[in-house]
Tab-separated table of C-alpha atoms and ligand atoms in Angstrom:
chain	number	residue	atom	x	y	z
A	1	MET	CA	17.645	-7.584	38.131
A	2	SER	CA	16.646	-6.785	41.356
A	3	ILE	CA	13.828	-8.939	43.035
A	4	LEU	CA	11.616	-7.476	45.942
A	5	SER	CA	13.375	-4.155	45.120
A	6	THR	CA	12.228	-0.691	46.552
A	7	LEU	CA	12.878	2.613	44.719
A	8	THR	CA	12.938	4.339	48.387
A	9	PRO	CA	13.226	2.690	51.517
A	10	SER	CA	9.776	3.980	52.856
A	11	ALA	CA	7.833	2.988	49.809
A	12	PRO	CA	5.384	0.050	50.228
A	13	THR	CA	7.116	-3.537	49.817
A	14	LEU	CA	6.851	-4.565	46.026
A	15	THR	CA	6.018	-8.090	45.447
A	16	ALA	CA	6.755	-8.177	41.867
A	17	GLU	CA	10.061	-7.983	39.997
A	18	LEU	CA	11.318	-4.656	39.521
A	19	VAL	CA	13.876	-3.796	36.626
A	20	ARG	CA	15.379	-0.281	36.741
A	21	PRO	CA	17.574	1.672	34.412
A	22	GLY	CA	21.079	0.649	34.811
A	23	ASP	CA	19.971	-3.313	35.725
A	24	ALA	CA	20.984	-5.670	33.323
A	25	GLY	CA	17.600	-6.780	32.082
A	26	TYR	CA	16.292	-3.231	31.473
A	27	ASP	CA	16.603	-3.118	27.778
A	28	THR	CA	14.687	-6.369	27.476
A	29	ALA	CA	12.200	-5.346	29.788
A	30	ARG	CA	11.389	-2.138	28.292
A	31	ALA	CA	11.291	-3.435	24.818
A	32	ALA	CA	7.870	-3.090	23.257
A	33	TRP	CA	6.415	-5.611	20.551
A	34	ASN	CA	6.766	-2.649	18.387
A	35	LEU	CA	10.799	-2.539	18.296
A	36	ALA	CA	10.766	0.650	16.555
A	37	ILE	CA	8.995	2.415	19.839
A	38	ASP	CA	11.867	3.313	22.405
A	39	GLN	CA	10.392	3.301	25.534
A	40	ARG	CA	12.249	4.249	28.764
A	41	PRO	CA	10.029	3.847	31.635
A	42	ALA	CA	11.045	5.096	35.196
A	43	ALA	CA	11.016	1.039	36.166
A	44	VAL	CA	9.455	-1.921	34.792
A	45	ALA	CA	7.262	-4.397	37.149
A	46	TYR	CA	6.537	-7.926	36.724
A	47	PRO	CA	3.588	-8.778	38.878
A	48	GLU	CA	2.443	-12.587	38.618
A	49	THR	CA	-0.782	-12.019	40.877
A	50	SER	CA	-3.462	-9.186	41.375
A	51	ASN	CA	-1.923	-8.668	44.926
A	52	ASP	CA	1.706	-8.046	43.008
A	53	VAL	CA	-0.370	-5.483	40.793
A	54	ALA	CA	-1.819	-3.858	43.902
A	55	ALA	CA	1.570	-3.434	45.610
A	56	ALA	CA	3.219	-2.221	42.333
A	57	ILE	CA	0.555	0.408	41.987
A	58	ALA	CA	0.918	1.410	45.745
A	59	HIS	CA	4.550	1.295	45.317
A	60	ALA	CA	4.748	3.649	42.206
A	61	ARG	CA	2.148	6.103	44.112
A	62	GLN	CA	4.562	6.268	46.938
A	63	ASN	CA	7.339	7.318	44.645
A	64	GLY	CA	5.208	9.778	42.777
A	65	LEU	CA	5.052	7.724	39.496
A	66	ARG	CA	2.229	7.083	37.319
A	67	VAL	CA	1.548	3.478	36.095
A	68	ALA	CA	0.997	2.096	32.528
A	69	ALA	CA	-0.094	-1.327	31.883
A	70	GLN	CA	1.456	-3.298	29.016
A	71	GLY	CA	0.496	-6.680	27.637
A	72	THR	CA	2.821	-7.113	24.475
A	73	GLY	CA	3.449	-3.413	23.186
A	74	HIS	CA	1.558	-3.797	20.011
A	75	ASN	CA	0.151	-0.154	20.711
A	76	ALA	CA	2.940	1.535	22.634
A	77	GLY	CA	3.690	4.351	19.990
A	78	PRO	CA	1.176	6.915	21.637
A	79	LEU	CA	2.134	6.372	25.140
A	80	GLY	CA	4.750	8.913	24.795
A	81	SER	CA	7.336	9.725	27.352
A	82	LEU	CA	7.474	7.127	30.290
A	83	ALA	CA	9.833	8.958	32.339
A	84	ASP	CA	7.499	9.431	35.320
A	85	THR	CA	5.975	5.801	34.608
A	86	LEU	CA	6.183	2.534	36.199
A	87	LEU	CA	5.515	0.125	33.421
A	88	VAL	CA	3.359	-2.787	34.540
A	89	ARG	CA	4.293	-5.654	32.142
A	90	THR	CA	1.708	-8.530	32.449
A	91	ASP	CA	3.793	-11.167	30.529
A	92	ARG	CA	3.848	-13.389	33.670
A	93	MET	CA	-0.099	-12.993	34.178
A	94	ARG	CA	-0.668	-15.957	31.503
A	95	GLY	CA	-3.540	-18.521	31.274
A	96	VAL	CA	-7.072	-19.380	30.171
A	97	HIS	CA	-9.670	-21.218	31.581
A	98	ILE	CA	-12.621	-22.507	29.399
A	99	ASP	CA	-15.914	-23.365	31.138
A	100	PRO	CA	-17.507	-25.154	28.019
A	101	ALA	CA	-20.771	-25.355	29.848
A	102	ARG	CA	-21.320	-21.726	30.167
A	103	ARG	CA	-19.291	-20.749	26.912
A	104	ILE	CA	-17.028	-18.407	28.901
A	105	ALA	CA	-13.214	-18.156	28.781
A	106	ARG	CA	-11.497	-16.424	32.055
A	107	VAL	CA	-8.472	-14.931	30.509
A	108	ARG	CA	-5.606	-13.617	32.512
A	109	ALA	CA	-4.033	-10.291	31.911
A	110	GLY	CA	-1.016	-11.292	29.745
A	111	THR	CA	-2.650	-13.968	27.575
A	112	LEU	CA	-2.075	-13.564	23.811
A	113	TRP	CA	-4.807	-14.219	21.755
A	114	ALA	CA	-3.419	-17.682	20.190
A	115	GLU	CA	-3.637	-19.209	23.491
A	116	VAL	CA	-7.502	-18.347	23.872
A	117	VAL	CA	-8.376	-19.397	20.559
A	118	GLU	CA	-6.616	-22.780	20.692
A	119	ALA	CA	-8.003	-23.524	24.143
A	120	ALA	CA	-11.482	-22.564	22.966
A	121	ALA	CA	-11.539	-24.718	19.655
A	122	THR	CA	-10.655	-27.838	22.054
A	123	HIS	CA	-14.398	-27.442	23.074
A	124	GLY	CA	-15.449	-26.649	19.837
A	125	LEU	CA	-15.826	-22.820	20.621
A	126	ALA	CA	-14.783	-19.811	19.026
A	127	ALA	CA	-13.385	-16.426	20.228
A	128	LEU	CA	-13.602	-12.911	18.831
A	129	ALA	CA	-10.168	-12.723	17.974
A	130	GLY	CA	-8.504	-10.430	15.821
A	131	SER	CA	-6.197	-11.156	12.787
A	132	SER	CA	-3.068	-11.426	14.862
A	133	PRO	CA	-2.338	-14.542	17.385
A	134	ASP	CA	0.303	-12.558	19.509
A	135	VAL	CA	-1.869	-9.390	20.222
A	136	GLY	CA	-2.821	-9.166	23.828
A	137	VAL	CA	-6.389	-10.206	24.717
A	138	VAL	CA	-6.828	-7.507	27.268
A	139	GLY	CA	-5.555	-4.559	25.229
A	140	TYR	CA	-7.402	-5.571	22.348
A	141	THR	CA	-10.741	-5.949	24.149
A	142	LEU	CA	-10.491	-2.825	26.062
A	143	GLY	CA	-10.191	-0.957	22.940
A	144	GLY	CA	-12.990	-2.556	20.906
A	145	GLY	CA	-11.892	-5.610	19.519
A	146	LEU	CA	-12.520	-5.939	15.598
A	147	SER	CA	-12.746	-9.720	14.643
A	148	TRP	CA	-13.022	-11.334	11.374
A	149	LEU	CA	-16.466	-12.452	12.865
A	150	GLY	CA	-17.382	-8.659	13.833
A	151	ARG	CA	-19.826	-8.078	10.880
A	152	ARG	CA	-22.051	-10.990	12.432
A	153	TYR	CA	-21.403	-10.620	15.995
A	154	GLY	CA	-20.159	-7.235	16.836
A	155	LEU	CA	-17.014	-6.199	18.935
A	156	ALA	CA	-15.114	-8.220	21.275
A	157	ALA	CA	-15.752	-5.857	23.816
A	158	ASN	CA	-19.488	-6.058	23.618
A	159	HIS	CA	-19.144	-9.962	24.412
A	160	VAL	CA	-17.314	-9.444	27.621
A	161	GLU	CA	-18.957	-10.985	30.899
A	162	ALA	CA	-16.954	-9.520	33.723
A	163	VAL	CA	-13.643	-7.872	34.111
A	164	GLU	CA	-11.267	-7.885	37.259
A	165	LEU	CA	-8.976	-5.088	38.010
A	166	VAL	CA	-7.107	-3.359	40.350
A	167	THR	CA	-7.819	0.382	40.319
A	168	ALA	CA	-5.359	3.315	41.436
A	169	ASP	CA	-6.630	3.036	45.182
A	170	GLY	CA	-5.245	-0.486	45.239
A	171	GLU	CA	-8.722	-1.920	45.313
A	172	HIS	CA	-9.318	-5.200	43.741
A	173	ARG	CA	-12.964	-5.173	41.876
A	174	ARG	CA	-14.859	-7.354	39.882
A	175	VAL	CA	-17.323	-5.550	37.565
A	176	ASP	CA	-20.130	-7.036	35.457
A	177	HIS	CA	-23.500	-5.711	34.493
A	178	LYS	CA	-24.751	-5.752	38.224
A	179	ASP	CA	-21.532	-4.688	39.970
A	180	GLU	CA	-20.232	-1.317	38.950
A	181	PRO	CA	-21.867	-1.151	35.895
A	182	ASP	CA	-20.777	2.147	35.063
A	183	LEU	CA	-16.865	1.027	35.442
A	184	PHE	CA	-17.923	-2.368	33.484
A	185	TRP	CA	-19.219	-0.184	30.725
A	186	ALA	CA	-16.297	2.236	30.379
A	187	LEU	CA	-13.977	-0.922	30.139
A	188	ARG	CA	-15.733	-2.265	27.125
A	189	GLY	CA	-14.307	0.017	24.435
A	190	GLY	CA	-13.108	3.032	26.680
A	191	GLY	CA	-9.302	1.649	26.812
A	192	GLY	CA	-7.008	0.886	29.580
A	193	ASP	CA	-7.251	4.395	31.318
A	194	PHE	CA	-9.505	2.944	34.321
A	195	GLY	CA	-7.046	0.569	36.367
A	196	VAL	CA	-4.722	-2.499	35.797
A	197	VAL	CA	-7.140	-5.482	34.371
A	198	THR	CA	-5.787	-8.669	35.770
A	199	ALA	CA	-8.458	-10.927	34.102
A	200	ILE	CA	-11.472	-10.708	31.743
A	201	GLU	CA	-14.314	-13.255	31.113
A	202	LEU	CA	-15.395	-13.518	27.533
A	203	ARG	CA	-18.478	-15.190	26.011
A	204	LEU	CA	-17.396	-17.842	23.207
A	205	LEU	CA	-19.533	-18.739	20.287
A	206	PRO	CA	-20.117	-22.335	19.330
A	207	ILE	CA	-18.206	-22.263	15.830
A	208	THR	CA	-15.692	-24.768	14.809
A	209	GLN	CA	-14.772	-23.695	11.005
A	210	ALA	CA	-14.882	-21.079	8.516
A	211	TYR	CA	-14.487	-20.617	4.766
A	212	ALA	CA	-11.460	-18.261	4.581
A	213	GLY	CA	-8.342	-17.605	2.686
A	214	ILE	CA	-6.718	-15.235	0.272
A	215	LEU	CA	-7.257	-14.460	-3.511
A	216	TRP	CA	-3.907	-13.344	-4.825
A	217	TYR	CA	-3.463	-11.190	-8.042
A	218	PRO	CA	-0.484	-9.476	-9.503
A	219	ILE	CA	-0.370	-5.765	-7.942
A	220	GLN	CA	-0.561	-4.454	-11.575
A	221	ARG	CA	-4.296	-5.734	-11.627
A	222	GLY	CA	-4.953	-3.485	-8.278
A	223	SER	CA	-7.584	-1.208	-9.893
A	224	GLU	CA	-9.942	-3.901	-11.408
A	225	VAL	CA	-9.627	-6.221	-8.149
A	226	LEU	CA	-10.245	-3.455	-5.757
A	227	HIS	CA	-13.344	-2.217	-7.841
A	228	ALA	CA	-14.644	-5.609	-8.285
A	229	TRP	CA	-14.287	-6.012	-4.479
A	230	ARG	CA	-15.879	-2.706	-3.806
A	231	GLU	CA	-18.714	-4.102	-5.447
A	232	LEU	CA	-18.896	-6.775	-3.555
A	233	THR	CA	-18.953	-4.954	-0.154
A	234	ARG	CA	-21.536	-2.526	-1.749
A	235	SER	CA	-23.862	-5.721	-2.599
A	236	GLN	CA	-25.071	-5.853	1.059
A	237	PRO	CA	-23.281	-9.369	1.361
A	238	PRO	CA	-24.707	-11.470	4.142
A	239	GLU	CA	-22.988	-10.344	7.858
A	240	GLU	CA	-21.459	-13.820	7.934
A	241	LEU	CA	-18.823	-12.679	5.141
A	242	THR	CA	-16.137	-10.199	5.774
A	243	THR	CA	-13.433	-9.246	2.962
A	244	VAL	CA	-10.567	-7.352	2.909
A	245	GLY	CA	-9.043	-5.374	0.041
A	246	ARG	CA	-5.464	-5.032	0.301
A	247	PHE	CA	-2.047	-4.136	-1.399
A	248	LEU	CA	0.539	-6.530	-0.160
A	249	GLN	CA	4.546	-5.723	-1.118
A	250	LEU	CA	6.313	-8.728	0.910
A	251	PRO	CA	9.915	-8.222	1.718
A	252	SER	CA	12.628	-10.641	0.611
A	253	ILE	CA	13.220	-12.491	4.251
A	254	SER	CA	13.181	-16.024	5.275
A	255	GLU	CA	10.058	-15.559	7.257
A	256	ILE	CA	7.989	-15.010	4.275
A	257	PRO	CA	6.885	-18.297	2.504
A	258	GLU	CA	8.934	-18.796	-0.757
A	259	PRO	CA	6.194	-18.408	-3.357
A	260	VAL	CA	5.371	-14.660	-2.345
A	261	ARG	CA	8.944	-13.676	-0.965
A	262	GLY	CA	9.936	-10.493	-2.559
A	263	LYS	CA	6.643	-10.262	-4.500
A	264	SER	CA	3.867	-7.432	-4.590
A	265	PHE	CA	0.132	-8.172	-4.960
A	266	VAL	CA	-3.121	-6.907	-4.390
A	267	VAL	CA	-5.432	-9.516	-2.749
A	268	VAL	CA	-8.703	-10.056	-1.603
A	269	GLU	CA	-9.058	-11.950	1.794
A	270	ALA	CA	-12.368	-13.558	2.710
A	271	TYR	CA	-13.501	-14.929	5.876
A	272	HIS	CA	-16.862	-16.627	6.012
A	273	VAL	CA	-18.927	-18.516	8.715
A	274	GLY	CA	-21.920	-19.920	7.037
A	275	ASP	CA	-23.043	-21.897	4.145
A	276	ARG	CA	-20.061	-22.705	1.646
A	277	ALA	CA	-22.042	-22.287	-1.321
A	278	GLN	CA	-23.335	-18.923	-0.455
A	279	ALA	CA	-19.673	-17.920	-0.006
A	280	ASP	CA	-18.676	-19.540	-3.341
A	281	GLU	CA	-21.425	-17.202	-4.912
A	282	LEU	CA	-20.469	-14.082	-3.397
A	283	LEU	CA	-16.680	-14.663	-4.682
A	284	ALA	CA	-17.550	-15.907	-8.214
A	285	PRO	CA	-16.926	-12.394	-9.725
A	286	LEU	CA	-13.549	-12.116	-8.028
A	287	ARG	CA	-12.744	-15.371	-9.101
A	288	ALA	CA	-13.595	-14.807	-12.512
A	289	LEU	CA	-10.903	-12.382	-12.338
A	290	GLY	CA	-8.300	-15.133	-12.454
A	291	PRO	CA	-6.423	-14.899	-9.268
A	292	VAL	CA	-2.964	-16.512	-9.356
A	293	ASN	CA	-3.437	-18.230	-6.285
A	294	ASP	CA	-6.808	-19.084	-4.503
A	295	THR	CA	-6.087	-20.407	-0.919
A	296	VAL	CA	-10.084	-19.838	0.037
A	297	GLN	CA	-10.842	-23.173	1.679
A	298	THR	CA	-12.447	-25.035	5.007
A	299	VAL	CA	-10.355	-24.417	7.673
A	300	PRO	CA	-10.605	-24.836	11.496
A	301	MET	CA	-11.295	-21.656	13.712
A	302	PRO	CA	-7.501	-20.907	14.895
A	303	ALA	CA	-6.451	-21.043	11.300
A	304	LEU	CA	-8.183	-17.701	11.117
A	305	SER	CA	-5.622	-16.013	13.292
A	306	HIS	CA	-2.761	-16.850	10.636
A	307	ILE	CA	-4.265	-16.054	7.310
A	308	HIS	CA	-3.646	-12.183	7.354
A	309	MET	CA	-0.126	-13.053	7.853
A	310	ASP	CA	0.591	-10.717	10.875
A	311	PRO	CA	4.241	-10.931	12.126
A	312	GLU	CA	3.970	-13.421	15.080
A	313	PHE	CA	6.993	-12.225	16.685
A	314	PRO	CA	8.323	-8.844	17.786
A	315	VAL	CA	9.204	-6.162	14.601
A	316	ALA	CA	10.128	-2.778	13.980
A	317	GLY	CA	7.388	-0.782	12.098
A	318	PHE	CA	5.204	2.018	11.450
A	319	GLY	CA	1.388	2.069	10.977
A	320	ASP	CA	-1.589	3.828	11.186
A	321	GLY	CA	-5.140	3.778	10.713
A	322	MET	CA	-8.518	5.602	9.743
A	323	THR	CA	-11.955	4.484	9.624
A	324	LEU	CA	-14.041	5.224	6.046
A	325	GLY	CA	-17.427	6.547	6.111
A	326	HIS	CA	-17.904	4.896	2.675
A	327	LEU	CA	-15.951	4.030	-0.452
A	328	SER	CA	-16.732	5.517	-3.773
A	329	VAL	CA	-15.329	4.610	-7.059
A	330	GLU	CA	-13.036	7.810	-6.811
A	331	ALA	CA	-12.042	6.523	-3.322
A	332	ILE	CA	-10.694	3.187	-4.797
A	333	ASP	CA	-9.112	5.186	-7.701
A	334	ALA	CA	-7.165	7.344	-4.852
A	335	LEU	CA	-6.079	4.110	-2.823
A	336	VAL	CA	-4.639	2.670	-6.059
A	337	ALA	CA	-2.698	5.705	-6.984
A	338	VAL	CA	-1.257	6.340	-3.649
A	339	ALA	CA	-0.613	2.632	-2.306
A	340	GLY	CA	-0.783	0.439	-5.931
A	341	PRO	CA	2.028	-0.285	-8.274
A	342	GLU	CA	3.034	3.101	-8.918
A	343	ALA	CA	2.993	4.077	-5.024
A	344	ALA	CA	6.104	6.484	-4.029
A	345	PHE	CA	7.357	3.963	-1.462
A	346	PRO	CA	6.208	0.324	-1.175
A	347	LEU	CA	4.432	-0.200	1.986
A	348	LEU	CA	4.202	-3.787	3.462
A	349	SER	CA	0.597	-3.566	3.529
A	350	VAL	CA	-2.113	-1.280	2.893
A	351	GLU	CA	-5.581	-3.051	3.873
A	352	VAL	CA	-9.326	-1.953	3.754
A	353	ARG	CA	-11.513	-3.946	6.094
A	354	HIS	CA	-15.137	-4.052	5.065
A	355	LEU	CA	-17.028	-3.038	8.413
A	356	GLY	CA	-21.008	-2.595	8.922
A	357	GLY	CA	-23.604	-5.341	10.132
A	358	GLU	CA	-23.449	-5.953	13.771
A	359	LEU	CA	-20.374	-3.685	14.297
A	360	GLY	CA	-22.646	-0.721	13.431
A	361	ARG	CA	-25.653	-1.367	15.498
A	362	ALA	CA	-25.332	0.304	19.239
A	363	ARG	CA	-27.383	-2.257	21.492
A	364	PRO	CA	-28.184	-0.878	24.593
A	365	ARG	CA	-26.108	-3.515	26.754
A	366	ASN	CA	-23.219	-2.359	24.834
A	367	GLY	CA	-20.035	-0.645	26.247
A	368	ALA	CA	-18.505	2.653	25.570
A	369	LEU	CA	-17.437	1.885	22.149
A	370	ALA	CA	-21.251	0.861	21.220
A	371	SER	CA	-20.551	0.484	17.494
A	372	LEU	CA	-18.102	1.079	15.050
A	373	GLU	CA	-18.878	4.063	12.871
A	374	GLY	CA	-18.044	3.799	9.027
A	375	GLU	CA	-18.569	1.003	6.658
A	376	TYR	CA	-14.533	0.592	6.158
A	377	ILE	CA	-11.431	0.611	8.247
A	378	LEU	CA	-7.830	1.255	6.527
A	379	TYR	CA	-4.509	0.658	7.914
A	380	ALA	CA	-1.459	1.028	6.228
A	381	VAL	CA	2.152	-0.227	7.677
A	382	GLY	CA	5.566	-0.596	6.719
A	383	ALA	CA	8.579	-2.448	8.209
A	384	THR	CA	11.248	-0.201	9.634
A	385	PRO	CA	14.132	-2.838	10.438
A	386	VAL	CA	16.759	-0.011	10.029
A	387	PRO	CA	16.603	3.635	11.119
A	388	GLU	CA	16.832	4.900	7.578
A	389	LEU	CA	13.447	3.308	6.774
A	390	GLU	CA	11.553	5.204	9.415
A	391	ALA	CA	10.917	8.594	7.681
A	392	PRO	CA	10.327	7.083	4.115
A	393	VAL	CA	7.588	4.653	5.739
A	394	SER	CA	6.124	7.210	7.957
A	395	SER	CA	5.775	9.596	5.333
A	396	GLN	CA	4.161	6.982	3.020
A	397	VAL	CA	1.894	6.040	5.629
A	398	GLN	CA	0.882	9.632	6.295
A	399	ALA	CA	0.438	9.999	2.620
A	400	VAL	CA	-2.024	7.134	2.237
A	401	ILE	CA	-4.184	8.429	5.239
A	402	ALA	CA	-4.142	11.949	3.534
A	403	ALA	CA	-5.244	10.619	0.149
A	404	MET	CA	-8.152	8.862	1.953
A	405	ILE	CA	-9.371	12.112	4.057
A	406	PRO	CA	-12.078	12.744	1.624
A	407	TRP	CA	-14.076	9.503	2.544
A	408	ARG	CA	-12.945	9.452	6.392
A	409	ALA	CA	-15.460	8.891	8.938
A	410	ARG	CA	-15.981	11.208	12.068
A	411	ARG	CA	-14.574	8.886	14.655
A	412	SER	CA	-11.464	6.848	14.648
A	413	TYR	CA	-11.002	3.259	15.944
A	414	LEU	CA	-8.817	3.281	19.208
A	415	ASN	CA	-6.954	0.008	18.312
A	416	PHE	CA	-5.842	1.291	15.006
A	417	ALA	CA	-4.682	4.587	16.004
A	418	GLU	CA	-0.775	4.016	16.718
A	419	THR	CA	-0.358	7.861	17.161
A	420	GLN	CA	-1.612	10.120	19.531
A	421	ARG	CA	-5.190	11.264	18.859
A	422	ASP	CA	-7.709	13.714	19.986
A	423	PRO	CA	-9.760	11.564	22.518
A	424	GLY	CA	-12.867	13.077	21.095
A	425	THR	CA	-12.304	11.340	18.043
A	426	PHE	CA	-13.038	7.634	19.569
A	427	TRP	CA	-16.395	8.065	21.302
A	428	ASP	CA	-19.294	9.890	20.547
A	429	ALA	CA	-19.700	12.940	22.635
A	430	LEU	CA	-22.069	11.633	25.532
A	431	ALA	CA	-19.800	8.717	25.755
A	432	HIS	CA	-16.600	10.611	25.967
A	433	ASP	CA	-18.077	12.726	28.799
A	434	ARG	CA	-19.227	9.822	30.685
A	435	LEU	CA	-15.749	8.142	30.096
A	436	LYS	CA	-14.060	11.315	31.709
A	437	ALA	CA	-16.430	11.446	34.508
A	438	ILE	CA	-15.776	7.722	35.688
A	439	LYS	CA	-11.960	8.168	35.150
A	440	ALA	CA	-12.202	11.255	37.618
A	441	ALA	CA	-14.231	9.225	39.859
A	442	VAL	CA	-12.103	5.961	39.967
A	443	ASP	CA	-8.673	7.727	39.142
A	444	PRO	CA	-8.895	11.234	40.579
A	445	ASP	CA	-5.119	11.560	40.887
A	446	GLY	CA	-4.516	10.430	36.897
A	447	VAL	CA	-2.285	7.807	38.233
A	448	ILE	CA	-3.143	5.038	35.635
A	449	ARG	CA	-2.016	6.000	31.872
A	450	SER	CA	-3.156	4.488	28.830
A	451	ASN	CA	-1.771	4.748	25.424
A	452	HIS	CA	-5.052	6.529	24.535
A	453	PRO	CA	-6.096	8.307	27.711
A	454	VAL	CA	-9.772	9.922	27.612
A	455	GLU	CA	-8.783	13.421	28.809
B	1	FAD	C1	-0.076	-6.882	13.701
B	1	FAD	C2	-1.261	-6.400	14.525
B	1	FAD	C3	-2.609	-6.758	14.075
B	1	FAD	C4	-3.606	-6.350	14.733
B	1	FAD	N1	-4.677	-6.793	14.515
B	1	FAD	C5	-5.954	-6.357	15.143
B	1	FAD	C6	-7.389	-6.459	15.050
B	1	FAD	O1	-7.500	-7.543	13.927
B	1	FAD	N2	-8.451	-6.101	15.385
B	1	FAD	C7	-8.105	-5.047	16.553
B	1	FAD	O2	-9.289	-4.516	16.590
B	1	FAD	N3	-7.010	-4.534	16.716
B	1	FAD	C8	-6.000	-5.384	16.182
B	1	FAD	N4	-4.646	-4.739	16.328
B	1	FAD	C9	-4.652	-3.392	17.417
B	1	FAD	C10	-4.417	-4.180	18.681
B	1	FAD	O3	-5.789	-4.705	19.204
B	1	FAD	C11	-4.135	-2.969	19.793
B	1	FAD	O4	-2.703	-2.808	19.255
B	1	FAD	C12	-4.237	-3.644	21.214
B	1	FAD	O5	-3.849	-2.288	22.020
B	1	FAD	C13	-3.043	-4.399	21.359
B	1	FAD	O6	-3.415	-4.583	23.083
B	1	FAD	P1	-1.853	-5.531	23.449
B	1	FAD	O7	-1.997	-5.670	24.692
B	1	FAD	O8	-1.314	-6.541	22.592
B	1	FAD	O9	-0.744	-4.039	23.368
B	1	FAD	P2	-0.286	-3.184	24.475
B	1	FAD	O10	0.480	-2.141	23.720
B	1	FAD	O11	0.449	-4.027	25.567
B	1	FAD	O12	-1.553	-2.585	25.199
B	1	FAD	C14	-2.247	-1.465	24.495
B	1	FAD	C15	-3.156	-0.772	25.534
B	1	FAD	O13	-4.005	-1.586	26.169
B	1	FAD	C16	-4.093	-1.178	27.439
B	1	FAD	N5	-3.739	-2.294	28.127
B	1	FAD	C17	-2.924	-3.566	28.053
B	1	FAD	N6	-3.139	-4.301	28.948
B	1	FAD	C18	-3.833	-3.805	30.139
B	1	FAD	C19	-4.131	-4.238	31.223
B	1	FAD	N7	-3.874	-5.380	31.742
B	1	FAD	N8	-4.681	-3.346	32.053
B	1	FAD	C20	-4.989	-2.128	31.563
B	1	FAD	N9	-4.764	-1.544	30.504
B	1	FAD	C21	-4.120	-2.576	29.466
B	1	FAD	C22	-3.120	-0.035	28.092
B	1	FAD	O14	-3.778	1.236	27.759
B	1	FAD	C23	-2.053	-0.002	26.848
B	1	FAD	O15	-1.442	0.962	26.408
B	1	FAD	C24	-3.568	-5.084	15.675
B	1	FAD	C25	-2.114	-4.667	15.832
B	1	FAD	C26	-1.055	-4.882	15.272
B	1	FAD	C27	0.315	-4.551	15.391
């Protein structure tokens, strides 16, 4: 690795470590969290401060390169070729500061959700984290941020208080509702196209525990369990409850706990913040079906980052998602046929999360992704530890998506889109036009590139 390197003698001095093709550390530096993504950037920079970020952007411009910010590489798939791009990795810009009196977390760009959730919990506070502890806070929040508490509180992006970033012109900005409200609006659900974010301020909630866990059933009971789960979601359950209907086909590897290793299940996950008796009443019909295991219990908030069992280390896989407008009886039948015990190929996970509630309300102060359209969101994923699995896994993921097209909502959700999409599907037409105008104003040369560009 070369420190304080420059690509050309005339370029501005880089203050970040730079790793280039041919350097010993290049393969480590270019690796995304999703190990199946073979990204090969022109160079990788590791800024430690926002001044380093500004210098890296200036250096890229001088060398005719574009700039892509990356926290973890959980959603590196849609980026495409990085041959003309300086990858700015934020791994070394870590840390969270909690202001308990204001209930605000200031989170540096490379911080993972687990760090924020744990820090907030020490003050009796909770953040709108997603299912995985090692997803990056910034990438997740810029794309919207779907949490287990989303039905009650809405998208994480709409709980952002301020964003600090360096834009393509090298300017350091702190934007909020008062300062540069247009750019602040764009950053809340418009993705990473507007600059390199160096820190973000999030509002926290005074919640210390939840009633959450999984009801497990043999996969052969997929149809009756998912029909019963659909009934629960259609009964207008309180917004304090979020449930997931899911097929899980767990590989026989040591990272999976012994009792479920190598076995296939249909499960219902439940996440409830509120009165436990109310949750028990809502879950009673599913419990009456006799799950082989029931782990729903009162847990401290940080436990919510582990219940879904997302891998907490880099893995190779292929997944993709789609938003569903509604789920009819026929939709559940189609899902069971394509992803259940008779599936043509067993995927690690095919899940459907219940949306609605506050997620669906476009409040006037919300950002570019003011609400999530659709009552449900589907995500299908398979592991691809060896290249031979890539074709069967991706064709099975596509088969699941294709089978559910009759129930597809008009909009897709940026964070669950792991393939390139028409950007017009992420936002309504007005919001999309406004995002394009803000991008043109703040980055007229198109220096910053995100995984899901607005153009
Ligand atoms: C196992 C798993 C579980 C998930 N669970 C959820 C969930 O529960 N809810 C949910 O909403 N999503 C979830 N996601 C999706 C996740 O939110 C997206 O993949 C998100 O983009 C990840 O952000 P990242 O920074 O970790 O990834 P990266 O791939 O590093 O970043 C994705 C994009 O974010 C932008 N970005 C990142 N950092 C910066 C920065 N500093 N400045 C500017 N732009 C930046 C860039 O455009 C980048 O291409 C999950 C994904 C996986 C793989």
